[in-house]
Tab-separated table of C-alpha atoms and ligand atoms in Angstrom:
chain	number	residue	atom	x	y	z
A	262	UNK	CA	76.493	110.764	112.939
A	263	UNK	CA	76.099	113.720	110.730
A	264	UNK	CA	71.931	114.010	110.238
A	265	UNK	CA	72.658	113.867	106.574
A	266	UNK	CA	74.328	110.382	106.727
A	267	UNK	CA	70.723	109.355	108.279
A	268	UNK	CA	69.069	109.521	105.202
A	269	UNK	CA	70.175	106.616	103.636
A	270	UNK	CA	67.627	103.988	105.170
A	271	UNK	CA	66.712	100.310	104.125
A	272	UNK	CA	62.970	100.171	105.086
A	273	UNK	CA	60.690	97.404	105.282
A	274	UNK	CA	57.944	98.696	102.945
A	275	UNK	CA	60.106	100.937	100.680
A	276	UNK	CA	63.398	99.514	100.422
A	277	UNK	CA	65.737	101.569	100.038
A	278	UNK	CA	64.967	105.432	100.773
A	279	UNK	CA	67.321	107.307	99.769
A	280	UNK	CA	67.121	111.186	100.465
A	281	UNK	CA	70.462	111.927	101.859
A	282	UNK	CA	74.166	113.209	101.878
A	283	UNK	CA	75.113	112.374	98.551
A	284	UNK	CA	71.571	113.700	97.161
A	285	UNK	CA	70.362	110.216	97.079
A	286	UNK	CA	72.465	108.979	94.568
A	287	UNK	CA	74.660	106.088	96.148
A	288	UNK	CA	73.890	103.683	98.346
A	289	UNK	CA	75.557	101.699	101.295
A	290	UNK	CA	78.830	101.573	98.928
A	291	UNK	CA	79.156	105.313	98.168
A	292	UNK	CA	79.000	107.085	101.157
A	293	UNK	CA	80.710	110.368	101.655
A	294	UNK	CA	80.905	112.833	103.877
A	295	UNK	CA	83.625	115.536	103.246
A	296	UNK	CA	82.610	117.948	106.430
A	297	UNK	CA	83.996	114.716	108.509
A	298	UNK	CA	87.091	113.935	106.481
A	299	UNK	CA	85.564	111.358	104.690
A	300	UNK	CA	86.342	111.536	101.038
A	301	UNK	CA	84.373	108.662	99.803
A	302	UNK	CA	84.208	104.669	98.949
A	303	UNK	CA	83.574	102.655	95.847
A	304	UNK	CA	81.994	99.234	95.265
A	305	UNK	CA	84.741	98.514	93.042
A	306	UNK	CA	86.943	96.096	95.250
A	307	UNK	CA	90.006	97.829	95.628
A	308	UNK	CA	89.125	101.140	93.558
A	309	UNK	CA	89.590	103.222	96.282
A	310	UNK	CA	93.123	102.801	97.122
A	311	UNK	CA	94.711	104.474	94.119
A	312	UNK	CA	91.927	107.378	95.016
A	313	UNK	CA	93.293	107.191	98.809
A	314	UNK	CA	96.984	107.288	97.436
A	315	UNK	CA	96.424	110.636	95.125
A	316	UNK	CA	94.691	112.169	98.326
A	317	UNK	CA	97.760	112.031	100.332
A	318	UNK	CA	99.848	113.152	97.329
A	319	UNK	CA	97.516	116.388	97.069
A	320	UNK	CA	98.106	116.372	101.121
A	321	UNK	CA	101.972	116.351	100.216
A	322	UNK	CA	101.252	118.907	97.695
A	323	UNK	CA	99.686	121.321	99.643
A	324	UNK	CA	102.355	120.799	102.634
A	325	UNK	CA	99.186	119.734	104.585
A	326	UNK	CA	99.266	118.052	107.754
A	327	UNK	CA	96.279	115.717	106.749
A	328	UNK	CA	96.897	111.881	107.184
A	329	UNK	CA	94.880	109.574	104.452
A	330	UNK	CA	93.540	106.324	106.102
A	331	UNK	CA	92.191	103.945	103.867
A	332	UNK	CA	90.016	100.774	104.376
A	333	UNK	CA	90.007	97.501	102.436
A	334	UNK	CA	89.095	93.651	102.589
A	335	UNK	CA	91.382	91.094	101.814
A	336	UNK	CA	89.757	90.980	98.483
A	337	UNK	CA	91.361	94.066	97.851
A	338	UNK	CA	95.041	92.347	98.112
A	339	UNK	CA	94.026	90.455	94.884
A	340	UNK	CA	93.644	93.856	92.751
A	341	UNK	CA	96.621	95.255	91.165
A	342	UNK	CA	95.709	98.761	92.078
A	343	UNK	CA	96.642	97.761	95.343
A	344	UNK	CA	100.581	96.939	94.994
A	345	UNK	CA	100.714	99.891	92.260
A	346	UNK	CA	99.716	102.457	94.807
A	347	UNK	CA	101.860	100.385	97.633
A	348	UNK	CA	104.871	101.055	95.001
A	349	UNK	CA	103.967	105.169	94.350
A	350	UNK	CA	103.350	105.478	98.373
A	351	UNK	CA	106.669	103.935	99.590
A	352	UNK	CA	108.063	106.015	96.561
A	353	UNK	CA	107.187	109.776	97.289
A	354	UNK	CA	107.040	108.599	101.083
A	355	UNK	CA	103.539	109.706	101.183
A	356	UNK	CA	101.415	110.256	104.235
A	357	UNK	CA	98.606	107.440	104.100
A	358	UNK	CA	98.189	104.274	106.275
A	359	UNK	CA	96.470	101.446	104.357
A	360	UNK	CA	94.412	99.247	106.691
A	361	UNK	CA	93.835	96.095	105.263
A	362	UNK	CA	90.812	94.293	107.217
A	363	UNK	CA	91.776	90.326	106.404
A	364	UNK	CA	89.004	88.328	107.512
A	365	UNK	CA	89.904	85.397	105.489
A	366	UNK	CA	87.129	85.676	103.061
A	367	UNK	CA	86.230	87.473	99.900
A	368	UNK	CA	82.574	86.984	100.271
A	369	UNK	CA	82.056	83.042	100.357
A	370	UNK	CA	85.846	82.526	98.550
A	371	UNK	CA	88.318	81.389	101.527
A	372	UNK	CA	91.952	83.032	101.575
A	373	UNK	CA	93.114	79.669	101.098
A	374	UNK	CA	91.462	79.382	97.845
A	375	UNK	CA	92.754	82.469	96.047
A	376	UNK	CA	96.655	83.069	97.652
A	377	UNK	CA	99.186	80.432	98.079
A	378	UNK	CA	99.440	79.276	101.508
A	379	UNK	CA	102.795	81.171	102.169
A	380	UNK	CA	102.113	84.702	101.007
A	381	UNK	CA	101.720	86.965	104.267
A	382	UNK	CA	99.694	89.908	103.200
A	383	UNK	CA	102.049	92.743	105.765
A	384	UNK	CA	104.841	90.787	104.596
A	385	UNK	CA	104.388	91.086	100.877
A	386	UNK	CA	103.585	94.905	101.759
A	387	UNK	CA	106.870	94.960	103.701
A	388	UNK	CA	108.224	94.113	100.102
A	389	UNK	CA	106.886	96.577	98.451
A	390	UNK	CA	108.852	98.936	100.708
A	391	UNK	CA	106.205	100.284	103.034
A	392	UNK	CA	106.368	99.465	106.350
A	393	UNK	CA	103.565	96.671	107.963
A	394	UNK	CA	102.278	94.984	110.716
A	395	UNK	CA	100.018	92.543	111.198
A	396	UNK	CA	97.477	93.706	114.383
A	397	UNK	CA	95.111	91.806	116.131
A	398	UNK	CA	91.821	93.670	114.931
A	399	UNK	CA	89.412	92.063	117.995
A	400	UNK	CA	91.037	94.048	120.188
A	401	UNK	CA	90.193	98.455	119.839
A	402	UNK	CA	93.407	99.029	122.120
A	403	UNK	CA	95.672	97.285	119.913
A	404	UNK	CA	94.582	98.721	116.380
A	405	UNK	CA	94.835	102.324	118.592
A	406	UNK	CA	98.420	101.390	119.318
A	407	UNK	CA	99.458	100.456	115.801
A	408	UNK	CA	97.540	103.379	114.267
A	409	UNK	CA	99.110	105.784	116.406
A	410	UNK	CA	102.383	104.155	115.689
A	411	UNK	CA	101.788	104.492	112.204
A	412	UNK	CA	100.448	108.398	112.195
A	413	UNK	CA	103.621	108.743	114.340
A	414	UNK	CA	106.336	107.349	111.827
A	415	UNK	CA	104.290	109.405	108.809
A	416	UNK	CA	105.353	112.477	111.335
A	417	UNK	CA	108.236	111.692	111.754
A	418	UNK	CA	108.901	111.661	107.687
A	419	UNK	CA	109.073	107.638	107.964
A	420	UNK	CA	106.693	107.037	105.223
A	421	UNK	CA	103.562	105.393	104.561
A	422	UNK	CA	102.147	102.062	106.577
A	423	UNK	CA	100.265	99.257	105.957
A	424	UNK	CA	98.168	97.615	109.209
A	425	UNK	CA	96.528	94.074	108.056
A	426	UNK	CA	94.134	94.209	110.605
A	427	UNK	CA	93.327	90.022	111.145
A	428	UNK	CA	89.507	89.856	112.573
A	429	UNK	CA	86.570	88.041	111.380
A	430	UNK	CA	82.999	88.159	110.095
A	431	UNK	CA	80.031	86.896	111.423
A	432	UNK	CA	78.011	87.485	109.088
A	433	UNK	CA	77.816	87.737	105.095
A	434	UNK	CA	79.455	89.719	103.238
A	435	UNK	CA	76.395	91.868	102.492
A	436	UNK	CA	75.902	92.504	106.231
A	437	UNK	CA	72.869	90.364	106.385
A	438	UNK	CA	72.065	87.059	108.539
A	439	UNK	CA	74.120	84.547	109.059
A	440	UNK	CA	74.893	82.387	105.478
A	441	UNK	CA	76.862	79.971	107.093
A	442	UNK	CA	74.509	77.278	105.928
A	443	UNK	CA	75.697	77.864	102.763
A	444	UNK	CA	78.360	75.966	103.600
A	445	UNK	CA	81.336	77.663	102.434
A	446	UNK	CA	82.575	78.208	105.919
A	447	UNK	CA	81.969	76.083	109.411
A	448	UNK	CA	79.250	77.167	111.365
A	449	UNK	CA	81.903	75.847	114.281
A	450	UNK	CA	84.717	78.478	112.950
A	451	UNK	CA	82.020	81.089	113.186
A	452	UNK	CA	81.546	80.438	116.867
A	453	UNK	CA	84.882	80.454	117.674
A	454	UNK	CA	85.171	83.650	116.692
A	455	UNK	CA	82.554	85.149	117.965
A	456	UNK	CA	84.258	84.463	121.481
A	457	UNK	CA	86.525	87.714	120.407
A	458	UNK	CA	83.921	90.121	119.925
A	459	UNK	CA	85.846	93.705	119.457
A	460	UNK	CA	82.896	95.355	121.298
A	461	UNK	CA	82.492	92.994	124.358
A	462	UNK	CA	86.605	92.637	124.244
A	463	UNK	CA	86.721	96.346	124.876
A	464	UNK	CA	83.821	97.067	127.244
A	465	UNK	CA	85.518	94.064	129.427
A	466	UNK	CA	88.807	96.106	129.283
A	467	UNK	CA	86.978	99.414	130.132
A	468	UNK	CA	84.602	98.226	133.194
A	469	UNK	CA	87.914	96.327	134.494
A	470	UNK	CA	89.712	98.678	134.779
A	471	UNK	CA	86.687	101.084	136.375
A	472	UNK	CA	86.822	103.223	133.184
A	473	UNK	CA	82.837	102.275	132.292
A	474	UNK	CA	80.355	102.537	134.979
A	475	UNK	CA	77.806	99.855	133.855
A	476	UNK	CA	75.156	102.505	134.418
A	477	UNK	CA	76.951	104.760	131.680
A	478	UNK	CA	77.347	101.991	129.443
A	479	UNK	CA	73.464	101.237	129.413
A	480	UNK	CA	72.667	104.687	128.884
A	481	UNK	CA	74.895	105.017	125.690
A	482	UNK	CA	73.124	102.011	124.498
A	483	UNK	CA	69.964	103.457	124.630
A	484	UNK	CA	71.073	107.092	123.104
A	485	UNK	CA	72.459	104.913	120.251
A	486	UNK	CA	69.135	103.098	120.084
A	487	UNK	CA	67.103	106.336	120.236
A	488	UNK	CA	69.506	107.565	117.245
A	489	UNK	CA	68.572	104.630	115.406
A	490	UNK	CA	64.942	104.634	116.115
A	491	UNK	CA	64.835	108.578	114.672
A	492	UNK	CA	67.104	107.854	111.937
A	493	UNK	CA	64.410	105.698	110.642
A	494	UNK	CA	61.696	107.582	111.624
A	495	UNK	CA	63.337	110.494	109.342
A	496	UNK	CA	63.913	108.277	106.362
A	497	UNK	CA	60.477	106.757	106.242
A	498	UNK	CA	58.772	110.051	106.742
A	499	UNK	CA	60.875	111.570	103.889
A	500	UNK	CA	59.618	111.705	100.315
A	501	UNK	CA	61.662	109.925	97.124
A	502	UNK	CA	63.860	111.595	94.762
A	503	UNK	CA	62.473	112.589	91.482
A	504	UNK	CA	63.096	112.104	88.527
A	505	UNK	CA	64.186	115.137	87.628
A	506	UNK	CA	66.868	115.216	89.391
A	507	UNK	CA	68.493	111.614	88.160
A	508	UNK	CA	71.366	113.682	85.860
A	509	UNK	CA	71.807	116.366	88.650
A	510	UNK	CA	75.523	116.754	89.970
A	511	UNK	CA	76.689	113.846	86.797
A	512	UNK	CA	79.324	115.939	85.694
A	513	UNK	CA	80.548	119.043	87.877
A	514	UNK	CA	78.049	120.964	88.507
B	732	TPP	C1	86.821	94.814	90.875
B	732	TPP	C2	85.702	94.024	91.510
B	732	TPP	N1	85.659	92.682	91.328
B	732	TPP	C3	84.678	91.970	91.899
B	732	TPP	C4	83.702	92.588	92.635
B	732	TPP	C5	82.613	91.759	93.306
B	732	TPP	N2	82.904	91.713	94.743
B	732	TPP	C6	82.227	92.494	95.597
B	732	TPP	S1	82.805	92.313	97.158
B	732	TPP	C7	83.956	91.172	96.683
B	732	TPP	C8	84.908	90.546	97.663
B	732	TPP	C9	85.527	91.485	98.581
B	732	TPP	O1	86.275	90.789	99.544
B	732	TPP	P1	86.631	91.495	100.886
B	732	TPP	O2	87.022	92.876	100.557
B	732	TPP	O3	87.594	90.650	101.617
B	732	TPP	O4	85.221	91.613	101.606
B	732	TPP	P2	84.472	90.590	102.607
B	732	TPP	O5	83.908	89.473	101.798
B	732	TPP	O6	85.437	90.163	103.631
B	732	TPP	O7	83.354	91.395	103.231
B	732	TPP	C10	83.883	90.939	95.337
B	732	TPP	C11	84.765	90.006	94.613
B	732	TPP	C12	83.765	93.999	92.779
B	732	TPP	N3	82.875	94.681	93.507
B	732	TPP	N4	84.787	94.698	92.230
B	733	MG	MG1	87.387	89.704	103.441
């Protein structure tokens, strides 16, 4: 992690601190980093996509090699914004993948709920002319295969592609605890799933095959820890924004 992207912290005693890469004015739904690529997110379900679209347009533009990837629940395949930018993409055969991370729920509203039964997300993309596939997204190797298939066929002048990557959430939407008691899914379904853990799935595959020494993988785990353990450290030991700075950066400057 960039040391800027540390300085967005949720702590105990001062909620959120926020100090940090976008000068402390978004939160967990705004992030953006531009030195690593990352152009930015919005907390408006789906918003992003037409934004993702007109970045790989400027990419075709500027006769850039740079690929857009953008990220987006199955919520997002409700939105209209969505299917318009599907449309524009196939259209000027633009060079953006759309992953589509369908975990069946749009926060405690089931997929079964909100689409009829038959509609296949990739499919209906299919439609729309861009090309899809539907990837198994609890296994790393597999989403590697179909992104580099995808980055391959956008190389190759084949157009745009659309990955609905079919995992699963353990937790709530928000990221915290388990709601399951809430009883808008089965604590049993939950368990199920949690039998195809991405992580485990792929350090299985990588000490297996002798890739990952155990002794390697243990001391990753604690570099990451150490990371985390500063990374809060930093945030709790740096001061608030002021006030003075709240219309800072509103406009262009
Ligand atoms: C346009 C819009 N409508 C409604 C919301 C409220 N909202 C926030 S997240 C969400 C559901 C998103 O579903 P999904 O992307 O599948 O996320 P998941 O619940 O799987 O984490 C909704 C409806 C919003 N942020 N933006
Ligand atoms: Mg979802």
């Amino acid at each position: 992690l960039d040391k800027d992207v540390r300085k967005i912290i949720f702590t105990k005693d001062k909620g959120f601190v926020f100090l940090g890469f976008v000068g402390s004015r978004g939160g967990s739904m705004h992030l953006l980093d531009k030195k690593a690529g990352f152009a930015g997110s919005s907390a408006i379900v789906g918003g992003i996509i037409p934004i993702a679209t007109g970045s790989a347009l400027a990419a075709q533009f500027k006769h850039s090699d740079c690929i857009t990837g953008v990220y987006f629940g199955d919520g997002g395949t409700e939105e209209g914004a969505l299917w318009e930018s599907l449309n524009f993409a196939a259209l000027k055969n633009l060079p953006i993948i759309y992953f589509c991370e369908n975990n069946f729920y749009s926060v405690c509203s089931p997929l079964e709920n909100r689409q009829p039964q038959k509609i296949n997300i990739a499919q209906k993309a299919t439609d729309f002319g861009v090309y899809a596939e539907q990837v198994d997204a609890t296994n790393v190797i597999k989403v590697y295969e179909a992104t580099f298939r995808a980055i391959s066929r956008i190389r190759a002048g084949d157009g745009p592609s659309f990955l609905e990557c079919i995992a699963y959430r353990w937790r709530g939407h928000g990221g915290a605890g388990d709601d399951s008691h809430t009883g808008y899914r089965d604590p049993q379904e939950v368990q199920q799933w949690e039998a195809f853990c991405p992580i485990t799935r792929f350090y299985d595959t990588l000490t297996s095959q002798k890739l990952l020494q155990e002794t390697e993988a243990k001391r990753m785990g604690e570099q990451i820890e150490t990371e985390i353990k500063e990374a809060f450290d930093h945030a709790i030991n740096s001061p608030n924004p002021v006030y003075e700075d709240l219309y800072k950066f509103a406009y262009s400057d």
